[in-house]
Short mmCIF file of C-alpha atoms in Angstrom, two decimals:
data_model
loop_
_atom_site.label_atom_id
_atom_site.label_comp_id
_atom_site.label_asym_id
_atom_site.label_seq_id
_atom_site.Cartn_x
_atom_site.Cartn_y
_atom_site.Cartn_z
CA MET A 1 0.00 0.00 0.00
CA SER A 2 1.15 3.50 -0.70
CA VAL A 3 -0.09 6.92 0.16
CA GLY A 4 -0.27 9.65 -2.49
CA ASP A 5 0.77 13.13 -1.43
CA GLU A 6 -0.66 16.35 -2.82
CA ALA A 7 1.73 16.33 -5.77
CA GLY A 8 0.65 12.81 -6.71
CA ARG A 9 3.90 11.13 -5.67
CA LEU A 10 3.71 7.86 -3.76
CA VAL A 11 5.07 7.49 -0.24
CA ARG A 12 5.89 3.99 0.95
CA PRO A 13 4.52 3.12 4.41
CA PHE A 14 7.97 2.31 5.80
CA THR A 15 9.06 5.88 5.13
CA LEU A 16 6.24 7.12 7.36
CA THR A 17 7.68 5.11 10.26
CA GLY A 18 11.31 5.96 9.62
CA GLY A 19 11.94 2.34 8.65
CA ARG A 20 10.66 0.99 11.96
CA THR A 21 8.68 -2.23 11.75
CA ARG A 22 7.64 -2.65 15.39
CA PRO A 23 5.79 -0.30 17.72
CA SER A 24 7.70 1.04 20.72
CA ARG A 25 4.76 0.25 23.02
CA ALA A 26 2.05 -2.37 23.35
CA ASP A 27 -0.80 0.05 24.17
CA PHE A 28 -2.76 -0.39 20.95
CA THR A 29 -5.20 -3.03 19.75
CA LEU A 30 -7.60 -2.76 16.83
CA ILE A 31 -10.33 -1.43 19.12
CA THR A 32 -8.25 0.89 21.30
CA THR A 33 -9.87 4.33 21.25
CA VAL A 34 -7.56 7.22 20.40
CA THR A 35 -8.26 10.91 21.03
CA ALA A 36 -6.15 13.98 20.30
CA VAL A 37 -5.15 16.02 23.35
CA ASP A 38 -6.86 19.40 23.31
CA PRO A 39 -5.16 21.77 23.63
CA PRO A 40 -1.89 20.19 22.49
CA PRO A 41 1.12 20.53 24.80
CA GLU A 42 3.08 23.76 24.34
CA PRO A 43 6.51 22.41 23.34
CA ALA A 44 5.02 20.13 20.70
CA ALA A 45 7.03 20.18 17.50
CA ARG A 46 5.24 20.54 14.19
CA PRO A 47 4.02 17.05 13.31
CA GLN A 48 4.74 15.34 10.01
CA PRO A 49 1.84 15.48 7.51
CA GLU A 50 0.56 11.96 8.30
CA HIS A 51 0.83 12.59 12.03
CA ALA A 52 -1.14 15.83 11.56
CA ARG A 53 -3.76 13.92 9.59
CA ILE A 54 -4.09 11.40 12.42
CA LEU A 55 -4.50 14.25 14.91
CA ARG A 56 -7.31 15.74 12.81
CA LEU A 57 -9.07 12.38 12.62
CA CYS A 58 -8.67 11.96 16.39
CA ALA A 59 -10.46 15.20 17.25
CA ARG A 60 -13.22 12.84 18.40
CA PRO A 61 -12.53 9.38 19.83
CA VAL A 62 -11.77 6.88 17.08
CA ALA A 63 -10.67 3.22 17.04
CA VAL A 64 -7.26 2.23 15.71
CA ALA A 65 -8.83 0.05 12.99
CA GLU A 66 -11.01 2.95 11.85
CA LEU A 67 -7.97 5.25 11.67
CA ALA A 68 -6.14 2.73 9.50
CA ALA A 69 -9.14 2.53 7.18
CA HIS A 70 -9.43 6.33 6.88
CA LEU A 71 -5.70 6.65 6.22
CA ASP A 72 -5.61 3.66 3.83
CA LEU A 73 -2.55 2.37 5.65
CA PRO A 74 -1.71 -0.97 7.27
CA VAL A 75 -2.68 -1.09 10.95
CA SER A 76 0.94 -1.87 11.87
CA VAL A 77 2.10 1.42 10.32
CA VAL A 78 -0.66 3.39 12.02
CA VAL A 79 0.20 1.84 15.39
CA ILE A 80 3.85 2.88 15.04
CA MET A 81 2.77 6.44 14.24
CA LEU A 82 0.32 6.41 17.16
CA CYS A 83 3.17 5.38 19.47
CA ASP A 84 5.07 8.48 18.32
CA LEU A 85 2.07 10.70 19.05
CA LEU A 86 1.39 9.07 22.43
CA GLU A 87 5.02 9.50 23.50
CA ALA A 88 4.86 13.17 22.42
CA GLY A 89 1.78 13.65 24.59
CA LEU A 90 -0.41 14.55 21.60
CA ILE A 91 -2.98 11.75 21.97
CA THR A 92 -4.56 9.60 24.65
CA ALA A 93 -5.27 5.91 24.19
CA ARG A 94 -8.04 4.07 26.00
CA PRO A 95 -8.23 0.30 25.93
CA PRO A 96 -11.63 -1.28 25.31
CA ARG A 97 -13.80 -1.58 28.41
CA PRO A 98 -14.18 -5.10 29.70
CA VAL A 99 -17.72 -6.37 29.42
CA THR A 100 -19.17 -8.50 32.18
CA GLY A 101 -21.38 -11.47 31.48
CA ALA A 102 -24.42 -9.93 33.22
CA ARG A 103 -24.27 -6.82 31.08
CA ASP A 104 -23.99 -8.98 27.97
CA MET A 105 -27.18 -10.80 28.87
CA ASP A 106 -29.01 -7.53 29.59
CA LEU A 107 -27.99 -6.18 26.21
CA LEU A 108 -28.98 -9.35 24.38
CA GLN A 109 -32.33 -9.33 26.16
CA LYS A 110 -32.98 -5.73 25.06
CA VAL A 111 -32.04 -6.56 21.48
CA ARG A 112 -34.31 -9.59 21.50
CA ASP A 113 -37.18 -7.55 22.95
CA GLY A 114 -36.63 -4.85 20.32
CA LEU A 115 -36.61 -7.37 17.48
CA GLY A 116 -39.85 -8.85 18.79
CA ARG A 117 -41.58 -5.53 18.16
CA ILE A 118 -40.71 -5.49 14.47
#
């Protein structure tokens, strides 16, 4: 996969990560919710274009898988870039909430009841 820039040139995903192939942290799963920090920290350096694009997409909470889809990049590349942003203090990452069995049954019951009305 490649990303086209404004001039129509192609940028290989490994160039976006500086050649790195592994994330520096293990904070991200496909359903981890990412949100841009608002306002951004004062000493923040100007982000690279793809990092800035991620920050725009993260103005509202968004899942890692959804970010990868919007950016048309492999999840592994997005996770490496998210690690950069997290370490710079520009985003927050929230793991998925654990769901208890009782809440699952309540939800399923409500869905079943709602389908019965159709």
